[in-house]
mmCIF file of C-alpha atoms in Angstrom:
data_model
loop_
_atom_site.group_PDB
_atom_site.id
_atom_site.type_symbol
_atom_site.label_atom_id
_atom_site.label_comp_id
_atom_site.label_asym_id
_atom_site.label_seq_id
_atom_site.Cartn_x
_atom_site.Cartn_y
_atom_site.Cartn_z
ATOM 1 C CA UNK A 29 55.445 91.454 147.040
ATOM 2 C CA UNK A 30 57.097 92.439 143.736
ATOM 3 C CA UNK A 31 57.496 96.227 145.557
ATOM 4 C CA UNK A 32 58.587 94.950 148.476
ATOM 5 C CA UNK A 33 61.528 92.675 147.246
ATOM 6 C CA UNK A 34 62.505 95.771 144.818
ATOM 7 C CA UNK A 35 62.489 98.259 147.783
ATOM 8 C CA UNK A 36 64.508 95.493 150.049
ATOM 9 C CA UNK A 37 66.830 95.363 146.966
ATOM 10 C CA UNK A 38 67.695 99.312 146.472
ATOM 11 C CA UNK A 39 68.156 99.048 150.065
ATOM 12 C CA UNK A 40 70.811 96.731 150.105
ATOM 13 C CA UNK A 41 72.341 98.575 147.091
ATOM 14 C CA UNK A 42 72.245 101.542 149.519
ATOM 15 C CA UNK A 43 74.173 100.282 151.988
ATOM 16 C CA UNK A 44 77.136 98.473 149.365
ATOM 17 C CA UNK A 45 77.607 102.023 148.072
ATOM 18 C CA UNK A 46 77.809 103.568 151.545
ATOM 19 C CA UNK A 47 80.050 101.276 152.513
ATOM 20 C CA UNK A 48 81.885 102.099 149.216
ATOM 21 C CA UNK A 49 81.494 105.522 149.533
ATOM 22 C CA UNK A 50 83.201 105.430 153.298
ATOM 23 C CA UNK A 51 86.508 103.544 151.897
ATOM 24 C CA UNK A 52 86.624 105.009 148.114
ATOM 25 C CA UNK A 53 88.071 107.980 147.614
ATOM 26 C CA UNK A 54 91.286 110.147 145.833
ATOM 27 C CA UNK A 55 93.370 109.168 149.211
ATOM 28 C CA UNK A 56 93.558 105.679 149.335
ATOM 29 C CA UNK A 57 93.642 103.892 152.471
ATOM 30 C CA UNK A 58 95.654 101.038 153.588
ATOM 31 C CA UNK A 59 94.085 97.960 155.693
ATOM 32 C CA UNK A 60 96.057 99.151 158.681
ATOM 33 C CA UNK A 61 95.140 102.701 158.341
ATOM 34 C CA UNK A 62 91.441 101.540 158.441
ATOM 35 C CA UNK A 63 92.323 99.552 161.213
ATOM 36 C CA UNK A 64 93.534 103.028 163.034
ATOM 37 C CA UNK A 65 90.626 104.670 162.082
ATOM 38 C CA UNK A 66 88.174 102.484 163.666
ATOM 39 C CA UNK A 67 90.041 102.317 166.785
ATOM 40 C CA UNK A 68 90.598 105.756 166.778
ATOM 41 C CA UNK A 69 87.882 107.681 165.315
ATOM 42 C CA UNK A 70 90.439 110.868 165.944
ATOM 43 C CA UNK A 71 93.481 110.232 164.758
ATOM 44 C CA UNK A 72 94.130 111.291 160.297
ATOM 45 C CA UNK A 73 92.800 107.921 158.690
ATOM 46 C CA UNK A 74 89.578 108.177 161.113
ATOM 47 C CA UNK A 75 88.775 111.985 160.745
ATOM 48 C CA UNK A 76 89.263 110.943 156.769
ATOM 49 C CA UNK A 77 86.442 108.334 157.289
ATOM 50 C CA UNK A 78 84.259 109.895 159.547
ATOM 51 C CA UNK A 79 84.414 113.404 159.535
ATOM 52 C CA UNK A 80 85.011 113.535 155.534
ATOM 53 C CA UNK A 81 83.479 110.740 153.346
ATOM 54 C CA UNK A 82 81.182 109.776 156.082
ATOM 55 C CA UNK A 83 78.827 112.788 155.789
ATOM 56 C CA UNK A 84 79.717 113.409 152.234
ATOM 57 C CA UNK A 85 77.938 109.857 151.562
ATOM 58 C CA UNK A 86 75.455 110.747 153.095
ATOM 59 C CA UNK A 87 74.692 114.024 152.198
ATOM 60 C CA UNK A 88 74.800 111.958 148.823
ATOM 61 C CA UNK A 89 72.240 109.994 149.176
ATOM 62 C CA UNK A 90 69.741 112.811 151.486
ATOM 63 C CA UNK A 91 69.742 114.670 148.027
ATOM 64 C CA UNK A 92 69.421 111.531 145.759
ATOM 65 C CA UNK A 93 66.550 110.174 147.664
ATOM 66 C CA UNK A 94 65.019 113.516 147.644
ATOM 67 C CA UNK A 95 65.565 113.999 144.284
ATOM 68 C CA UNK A 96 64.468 110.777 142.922
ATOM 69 C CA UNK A 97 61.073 111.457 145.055
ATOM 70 C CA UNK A 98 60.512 115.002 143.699
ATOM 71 C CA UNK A 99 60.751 113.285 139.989
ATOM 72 C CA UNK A 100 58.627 110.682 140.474
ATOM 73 C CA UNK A 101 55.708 113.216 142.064
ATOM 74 C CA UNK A 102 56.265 115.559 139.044
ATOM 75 C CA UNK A 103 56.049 112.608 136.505
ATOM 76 C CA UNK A 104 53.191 111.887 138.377
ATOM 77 C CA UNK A 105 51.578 114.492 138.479
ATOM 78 C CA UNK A 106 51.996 116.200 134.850
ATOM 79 C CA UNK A 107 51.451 112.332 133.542
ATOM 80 C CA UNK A 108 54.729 113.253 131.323
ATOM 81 C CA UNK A 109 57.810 110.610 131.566
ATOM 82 C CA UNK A 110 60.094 113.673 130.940
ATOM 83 C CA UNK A 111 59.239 115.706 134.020
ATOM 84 C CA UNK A 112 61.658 115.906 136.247
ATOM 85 C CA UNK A 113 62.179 118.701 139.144
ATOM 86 C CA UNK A 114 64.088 121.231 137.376
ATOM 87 C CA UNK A 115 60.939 121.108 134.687
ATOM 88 C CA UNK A 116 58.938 123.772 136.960
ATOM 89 C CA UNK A 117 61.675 126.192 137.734
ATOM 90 C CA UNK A 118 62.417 125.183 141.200
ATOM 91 C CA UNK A 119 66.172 123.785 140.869
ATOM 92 C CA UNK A 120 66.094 127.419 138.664
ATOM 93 C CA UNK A 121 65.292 129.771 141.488
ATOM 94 C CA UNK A 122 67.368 127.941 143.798
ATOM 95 C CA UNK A 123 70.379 128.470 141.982
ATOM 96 C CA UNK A 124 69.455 131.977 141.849
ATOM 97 C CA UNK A 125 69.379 132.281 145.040
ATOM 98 C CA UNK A 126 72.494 130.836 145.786
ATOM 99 C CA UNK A 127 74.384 132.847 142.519
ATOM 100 C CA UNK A 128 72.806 135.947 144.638
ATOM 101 C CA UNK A 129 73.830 135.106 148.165
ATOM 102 C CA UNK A 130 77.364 134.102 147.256
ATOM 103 C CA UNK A 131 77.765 137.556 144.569
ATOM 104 C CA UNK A 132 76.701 139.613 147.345
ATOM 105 C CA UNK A 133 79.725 138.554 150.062
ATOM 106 C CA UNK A 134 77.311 135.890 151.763
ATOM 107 C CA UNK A 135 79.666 132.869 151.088
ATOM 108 C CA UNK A 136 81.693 133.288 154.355
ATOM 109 C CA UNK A 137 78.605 133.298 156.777
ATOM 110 C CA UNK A 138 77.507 129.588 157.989
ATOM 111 C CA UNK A 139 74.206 128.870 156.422
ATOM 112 C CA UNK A 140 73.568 131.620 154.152
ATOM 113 C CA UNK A 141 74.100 130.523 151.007
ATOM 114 C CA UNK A 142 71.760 127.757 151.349
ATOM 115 C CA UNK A 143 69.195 129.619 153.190
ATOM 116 C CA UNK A 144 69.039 131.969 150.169
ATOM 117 C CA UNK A 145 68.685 129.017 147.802
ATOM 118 C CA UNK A 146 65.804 127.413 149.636
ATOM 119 C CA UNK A 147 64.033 130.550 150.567
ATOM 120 C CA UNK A 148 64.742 131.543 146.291
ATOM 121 C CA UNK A 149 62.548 127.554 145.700
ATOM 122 C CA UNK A 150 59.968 128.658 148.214
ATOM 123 C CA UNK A 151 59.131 131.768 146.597
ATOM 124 C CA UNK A 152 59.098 129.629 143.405
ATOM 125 C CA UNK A 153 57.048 127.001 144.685
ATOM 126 C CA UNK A 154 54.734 129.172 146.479
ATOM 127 C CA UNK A 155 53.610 130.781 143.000
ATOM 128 C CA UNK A 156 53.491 127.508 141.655
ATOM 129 C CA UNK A 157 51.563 125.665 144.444
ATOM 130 C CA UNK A 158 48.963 129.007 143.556
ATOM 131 C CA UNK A 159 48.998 127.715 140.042
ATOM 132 C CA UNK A 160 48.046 124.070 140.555
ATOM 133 C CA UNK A 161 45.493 125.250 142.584
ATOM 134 C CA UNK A 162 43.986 127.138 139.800
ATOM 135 C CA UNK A 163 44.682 125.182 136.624
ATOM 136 C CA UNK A 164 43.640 121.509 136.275
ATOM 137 C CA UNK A 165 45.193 120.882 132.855
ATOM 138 C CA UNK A 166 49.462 120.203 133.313
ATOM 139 C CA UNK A 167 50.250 121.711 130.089
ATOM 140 C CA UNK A 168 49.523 125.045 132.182
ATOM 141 C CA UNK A 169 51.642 124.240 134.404
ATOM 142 C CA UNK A 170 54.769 122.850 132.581
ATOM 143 C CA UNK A 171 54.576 126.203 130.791
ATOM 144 C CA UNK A 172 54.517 128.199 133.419
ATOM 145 C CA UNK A 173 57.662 126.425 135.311
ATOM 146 C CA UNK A 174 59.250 126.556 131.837
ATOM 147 C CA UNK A 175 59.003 130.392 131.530
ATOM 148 C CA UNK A 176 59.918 130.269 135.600
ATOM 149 C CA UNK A 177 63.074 128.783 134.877
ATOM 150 C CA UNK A 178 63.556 130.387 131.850
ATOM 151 C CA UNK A 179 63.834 133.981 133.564
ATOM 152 C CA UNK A 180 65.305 132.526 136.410
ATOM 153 C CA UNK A 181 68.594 131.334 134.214
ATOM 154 C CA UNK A 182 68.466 135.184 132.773
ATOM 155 C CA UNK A 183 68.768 136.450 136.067
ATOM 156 C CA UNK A 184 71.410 134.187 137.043
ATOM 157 C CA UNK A 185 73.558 134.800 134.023
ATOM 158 C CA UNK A 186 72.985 138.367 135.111
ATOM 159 C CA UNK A 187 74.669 137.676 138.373
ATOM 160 C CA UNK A 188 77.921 136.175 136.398
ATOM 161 C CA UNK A 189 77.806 139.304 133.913
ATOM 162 C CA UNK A 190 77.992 142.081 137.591
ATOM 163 C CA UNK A 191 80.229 139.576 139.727
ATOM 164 C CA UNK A 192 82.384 141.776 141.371
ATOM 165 C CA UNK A 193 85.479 139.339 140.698
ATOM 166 C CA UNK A 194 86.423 136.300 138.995
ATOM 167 C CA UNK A 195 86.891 134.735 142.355
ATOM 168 C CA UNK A 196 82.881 135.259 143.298
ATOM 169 C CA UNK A 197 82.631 134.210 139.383
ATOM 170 C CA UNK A 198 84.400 131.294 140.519
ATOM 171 C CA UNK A 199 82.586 130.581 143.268
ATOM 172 C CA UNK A 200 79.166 130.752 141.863
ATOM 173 C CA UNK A 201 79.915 128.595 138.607
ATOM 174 C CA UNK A 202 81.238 125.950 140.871
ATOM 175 C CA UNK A 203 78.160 126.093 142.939
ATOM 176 C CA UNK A 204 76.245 125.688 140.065
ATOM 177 C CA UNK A 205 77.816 122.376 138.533
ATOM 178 C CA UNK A 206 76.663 120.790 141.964
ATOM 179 C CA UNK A 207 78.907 118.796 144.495
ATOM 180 C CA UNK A 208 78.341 117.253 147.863
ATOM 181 C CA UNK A 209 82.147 117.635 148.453
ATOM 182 C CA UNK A 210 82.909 118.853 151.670
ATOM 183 C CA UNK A 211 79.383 118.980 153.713
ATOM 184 C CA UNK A 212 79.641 118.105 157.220
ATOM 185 C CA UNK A 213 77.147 116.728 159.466
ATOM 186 C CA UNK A 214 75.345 120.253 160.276
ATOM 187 C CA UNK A 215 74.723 120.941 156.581
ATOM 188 C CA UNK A 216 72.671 117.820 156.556
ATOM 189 C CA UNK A 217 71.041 119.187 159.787
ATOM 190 C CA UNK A 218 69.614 122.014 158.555
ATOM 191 C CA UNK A 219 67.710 120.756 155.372
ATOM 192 C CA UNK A 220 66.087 117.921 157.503
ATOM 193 C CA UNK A 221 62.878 120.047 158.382
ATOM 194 C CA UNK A 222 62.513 121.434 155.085
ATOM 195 C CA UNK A 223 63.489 117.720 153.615
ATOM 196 C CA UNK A 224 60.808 116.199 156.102
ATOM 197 C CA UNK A 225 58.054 118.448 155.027
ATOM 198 C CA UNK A 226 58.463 117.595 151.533
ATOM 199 C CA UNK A 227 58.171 114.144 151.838
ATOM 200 C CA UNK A 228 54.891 114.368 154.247
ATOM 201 C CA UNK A 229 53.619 116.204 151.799
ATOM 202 C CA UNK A 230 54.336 113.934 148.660
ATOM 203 C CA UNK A 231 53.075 110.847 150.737
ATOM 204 C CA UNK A 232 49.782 113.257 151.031
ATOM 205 C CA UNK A 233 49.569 114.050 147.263
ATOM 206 C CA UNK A 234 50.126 109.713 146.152
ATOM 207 C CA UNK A 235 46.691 109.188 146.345
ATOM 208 C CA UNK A 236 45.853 111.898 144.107
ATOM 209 C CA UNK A 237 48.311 110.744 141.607
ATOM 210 C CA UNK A 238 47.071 107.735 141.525
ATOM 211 C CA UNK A 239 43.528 109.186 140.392
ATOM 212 C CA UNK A 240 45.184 111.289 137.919
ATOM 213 C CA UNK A 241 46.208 108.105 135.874
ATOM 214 C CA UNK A 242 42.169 107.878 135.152
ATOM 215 C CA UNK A 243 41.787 111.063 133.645
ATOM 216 C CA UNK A 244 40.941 114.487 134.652
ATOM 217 C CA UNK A 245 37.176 113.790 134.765
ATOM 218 C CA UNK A 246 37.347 110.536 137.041
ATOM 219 C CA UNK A 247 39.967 112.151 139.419
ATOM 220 C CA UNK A 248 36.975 114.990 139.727
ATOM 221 C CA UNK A 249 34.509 112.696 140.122
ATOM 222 C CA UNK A 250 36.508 110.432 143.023
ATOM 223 C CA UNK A 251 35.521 112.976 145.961
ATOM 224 C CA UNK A 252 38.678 113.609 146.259
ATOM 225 C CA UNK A 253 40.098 117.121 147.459
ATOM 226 C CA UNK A 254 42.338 117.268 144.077
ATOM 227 C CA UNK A 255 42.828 120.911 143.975
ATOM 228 C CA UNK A 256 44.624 119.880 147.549
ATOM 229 C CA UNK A 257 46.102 117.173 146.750
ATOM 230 C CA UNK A 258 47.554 119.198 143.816
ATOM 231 C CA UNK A 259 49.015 121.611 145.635
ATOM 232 C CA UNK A 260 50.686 119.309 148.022
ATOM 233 C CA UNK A 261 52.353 117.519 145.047
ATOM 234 C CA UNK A 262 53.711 120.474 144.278
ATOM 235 C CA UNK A 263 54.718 122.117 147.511
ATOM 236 C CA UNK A 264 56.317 118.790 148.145
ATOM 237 C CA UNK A 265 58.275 118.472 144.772
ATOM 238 C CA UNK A 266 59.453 121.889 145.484
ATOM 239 C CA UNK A 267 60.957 121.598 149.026
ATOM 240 C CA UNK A 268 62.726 118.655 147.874
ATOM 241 C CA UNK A 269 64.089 119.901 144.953
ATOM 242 C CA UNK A 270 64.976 123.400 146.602
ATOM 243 C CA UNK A 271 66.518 121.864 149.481
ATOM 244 C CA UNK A 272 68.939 119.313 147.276
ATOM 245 C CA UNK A 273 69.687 122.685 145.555
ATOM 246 C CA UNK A 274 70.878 124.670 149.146
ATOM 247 C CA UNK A 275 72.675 121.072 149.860
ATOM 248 C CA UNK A 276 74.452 120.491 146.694
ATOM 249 C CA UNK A 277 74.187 122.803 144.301
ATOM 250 C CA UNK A 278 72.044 121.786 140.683
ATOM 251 C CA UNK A 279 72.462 118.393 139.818
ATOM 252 C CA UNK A 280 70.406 117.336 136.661
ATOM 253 C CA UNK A 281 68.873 113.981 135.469
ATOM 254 C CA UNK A 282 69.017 112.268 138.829
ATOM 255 C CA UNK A 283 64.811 112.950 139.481
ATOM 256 C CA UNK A 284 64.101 112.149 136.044
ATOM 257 C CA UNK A 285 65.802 108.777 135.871
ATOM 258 C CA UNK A 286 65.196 107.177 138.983
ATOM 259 C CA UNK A 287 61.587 106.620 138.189
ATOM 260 C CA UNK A 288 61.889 104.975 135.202
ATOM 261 C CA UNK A 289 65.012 102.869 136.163
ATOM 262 C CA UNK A 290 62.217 101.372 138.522
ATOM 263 C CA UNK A 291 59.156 101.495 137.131
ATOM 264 C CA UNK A 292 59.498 98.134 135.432
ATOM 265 C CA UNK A 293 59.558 96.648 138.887
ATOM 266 C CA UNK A 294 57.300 98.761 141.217
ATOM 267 C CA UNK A 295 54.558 98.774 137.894
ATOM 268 C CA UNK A 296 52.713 102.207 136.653
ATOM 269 C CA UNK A 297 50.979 103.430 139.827
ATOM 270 C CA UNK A 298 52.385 106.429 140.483
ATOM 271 C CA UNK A 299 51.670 105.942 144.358
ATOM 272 C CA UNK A 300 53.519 103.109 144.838
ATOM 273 C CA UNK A 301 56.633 104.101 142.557
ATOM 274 C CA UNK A 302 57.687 107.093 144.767
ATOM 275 C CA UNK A 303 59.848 105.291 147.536
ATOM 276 C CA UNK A 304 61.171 102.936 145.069
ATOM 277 C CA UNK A 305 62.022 106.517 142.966
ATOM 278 C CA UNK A 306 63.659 107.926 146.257
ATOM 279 C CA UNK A 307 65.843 105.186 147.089
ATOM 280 C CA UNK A 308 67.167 104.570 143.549
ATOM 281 C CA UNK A 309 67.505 108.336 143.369
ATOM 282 C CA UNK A 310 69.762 107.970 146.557
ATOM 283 C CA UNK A 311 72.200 105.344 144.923
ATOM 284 C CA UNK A 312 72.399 107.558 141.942
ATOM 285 C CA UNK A 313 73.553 110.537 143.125
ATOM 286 C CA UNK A 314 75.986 108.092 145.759
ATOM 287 C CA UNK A 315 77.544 105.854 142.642
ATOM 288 C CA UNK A 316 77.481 109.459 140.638
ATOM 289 C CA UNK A 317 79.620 110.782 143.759
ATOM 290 C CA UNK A 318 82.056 107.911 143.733
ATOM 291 C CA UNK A 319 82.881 108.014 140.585
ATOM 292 C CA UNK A 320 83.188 111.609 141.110
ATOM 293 C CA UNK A 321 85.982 110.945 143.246
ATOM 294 C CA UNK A 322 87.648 107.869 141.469
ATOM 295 C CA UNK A 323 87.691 109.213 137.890
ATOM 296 C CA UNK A 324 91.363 109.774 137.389
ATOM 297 C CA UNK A 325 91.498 113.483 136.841
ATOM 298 C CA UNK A 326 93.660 116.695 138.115
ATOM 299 C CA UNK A 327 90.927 118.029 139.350
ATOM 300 C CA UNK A 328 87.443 115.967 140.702
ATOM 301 C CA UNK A 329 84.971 116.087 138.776
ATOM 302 C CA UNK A 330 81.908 118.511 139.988
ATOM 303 C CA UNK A 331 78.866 116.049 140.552
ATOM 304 C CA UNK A 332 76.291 117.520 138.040
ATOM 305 C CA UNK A 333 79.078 117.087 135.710
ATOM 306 C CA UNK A 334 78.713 113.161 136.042
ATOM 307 C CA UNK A 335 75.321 113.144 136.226
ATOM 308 C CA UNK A 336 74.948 115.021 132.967
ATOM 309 C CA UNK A 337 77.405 112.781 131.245
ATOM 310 C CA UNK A 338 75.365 109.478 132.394
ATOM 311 C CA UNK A 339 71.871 110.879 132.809
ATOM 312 C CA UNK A 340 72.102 112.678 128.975
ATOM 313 C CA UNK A 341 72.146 109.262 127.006
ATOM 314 C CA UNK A 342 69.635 108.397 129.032
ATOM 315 C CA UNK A 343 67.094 111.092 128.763
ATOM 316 C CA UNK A 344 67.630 110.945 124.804
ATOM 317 C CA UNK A 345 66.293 107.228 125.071
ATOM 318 C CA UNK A 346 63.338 108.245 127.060
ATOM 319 C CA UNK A 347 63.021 110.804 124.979
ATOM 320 C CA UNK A 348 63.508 108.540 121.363
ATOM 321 C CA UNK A 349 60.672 105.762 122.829
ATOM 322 C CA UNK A 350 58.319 108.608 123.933
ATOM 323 C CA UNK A 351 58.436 109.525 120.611
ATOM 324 C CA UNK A 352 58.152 106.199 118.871
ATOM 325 C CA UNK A 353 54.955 105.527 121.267
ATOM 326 C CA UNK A 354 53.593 109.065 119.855
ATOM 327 C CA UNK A 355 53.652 108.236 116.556
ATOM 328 C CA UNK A 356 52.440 104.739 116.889
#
């Protein structure tokens, strides 16, 4: 019941900031130009609401949710409340592939840019779905995605050092910092199959996680298929962090927040945390997004910018009472 009220709580959180998100923006709106746009979805005010902030919102809170679900698998998982999805190398090679796609002339082509991040996650994931499968222990595997995303930020920074110009320089640094500005309805489109999969995947891997919070020994012992369930958590973690990548660039802290902001409420099971995760995620990455917008500045502010500035502090707490825990 305690779940159940928190989930029926985020969700009415959810749709506050949508309906925030729809009327908040750098062009404000009067009460009469709302009044146009809902009577005529075509005229300015209404292609302002519903063919700009409308999607943007929720392409906001698609990459939130599948954010805050990715982190709360990988924290899961790796039984580490500092994991989040960038931890493996995923977000990593997904910038990669984007810094590649748009250095190479791909930017003006429909698609491409996040095709080559997702397809740059997938290769990641892939190699480290074959590593869960393999190794038991998580330290293996954190190391592993650390050196992954350690050679995939030399690669990238390799990418800025041969841009051809400072306008593909341009390009790829602002892809980088992570915005949901401008997405349209079609960009959402695409990265449902890949976003779907994820998720089926992650519900598959809860009740493995849920083992895992006995031990190594009794998770063996359960009869269940771990090295599977493994794997999925992984595979899963990785499409949805890949795929928030290809739909808004790298945006940091979101995953490794969300669980903890409701773990208090939804208790310690890692099974029964993840859709709390994915719907706080979601009104993250949307209240992150309106204050993108609202923050009186010449230009807006890039949404992994925000995120960083809010979700730092907050790591370094996690980080100070993991430590205090440690020592006791």
């Amino acid at each position: 019941m305690r779940t159940l009220a928190l989930n029926l709580g985020l969700l009415a959180l959810l749709a506050a900031l949508a309906v925030a998100g729809l009327f908040l923006g750098e062009t404000r709106l009067s009460g009469a130009q709302v009044a146009q746009a809902f009577a005529d979805p075509a005229s300015g005010p209404g292609q302002v609401l519903f063919a700009i902030r409308l999607p943007r919102t929720a392409a906001a809170l698609v990459v939130g949710a599948a954010l805050g679900l990715a982190g709360a698998v990988m924290q899961g998982l790796l039984r580490n409340p500092l994991a989040d999805p960038g931890v493996l190398g995923v977000s990593g090679g997904a910038g990669l592939g984007a810094a590649l796609a748009i250095s190479l002339g791909f930017a003006a082509t429909p698609g491409a840019i996040e095709g080559a991040a997702l397809g740059a996650a997938l290769a990641v994931g892939l190699a480290l779905t074959w590593l869960a499968a393999r190794f038991r222990e998580p330290e293996t595997l954190i190391l592993f995605g650390v050196a992954l995303s350690a050679f995939a930020g030399a690669l990238t920074s390799l990418v800025f050092n041969f841009s051809p110009s400072p306008v593909t320089l341009a390009e790829v640094f602002a892809w980088l910092l992570g915005s949901v500005e401008n997405r349209d309805w079609g960009d959402i489109a695409r990265q449902l199959p890949a976003l779907a999969a994820g998720a089926a995947l992650c519900a598959y891997a809860a009740r493995g996680l849920v083992m895992l919070t006995l031990g190594e020994e009794a998770a063996a012992l359960s009869g269940l298929p771990m090295t599977r369930l493994r794997a999925a958590a992984v595979a899963g973690a990785s499409l949805l962090a890949g795929t928030s990548v290809a739909m808004a660039g790298i945006v940091g802290f979101v995953g490794l927040a969300a669980p903890h902001l409701v773990r208090a409420g939804a208790g310690a099971d890692p099974g029964r945390i993840l859709l709390p995760s994915a719907l706080a995620g979601a009104g993250l990455l949307a209240a992150a997004d309106i204050a993108a917008r609202v923050i009186p500045t010449d230009l807006e502010l890039k949404l992994g910018v925000v995120t960083a500035l809010f979700g730092a502090p907050l790591f370094a707490l996690i980080a100070w009472r993991a430590a205090r825990s440690w020592r006791g």
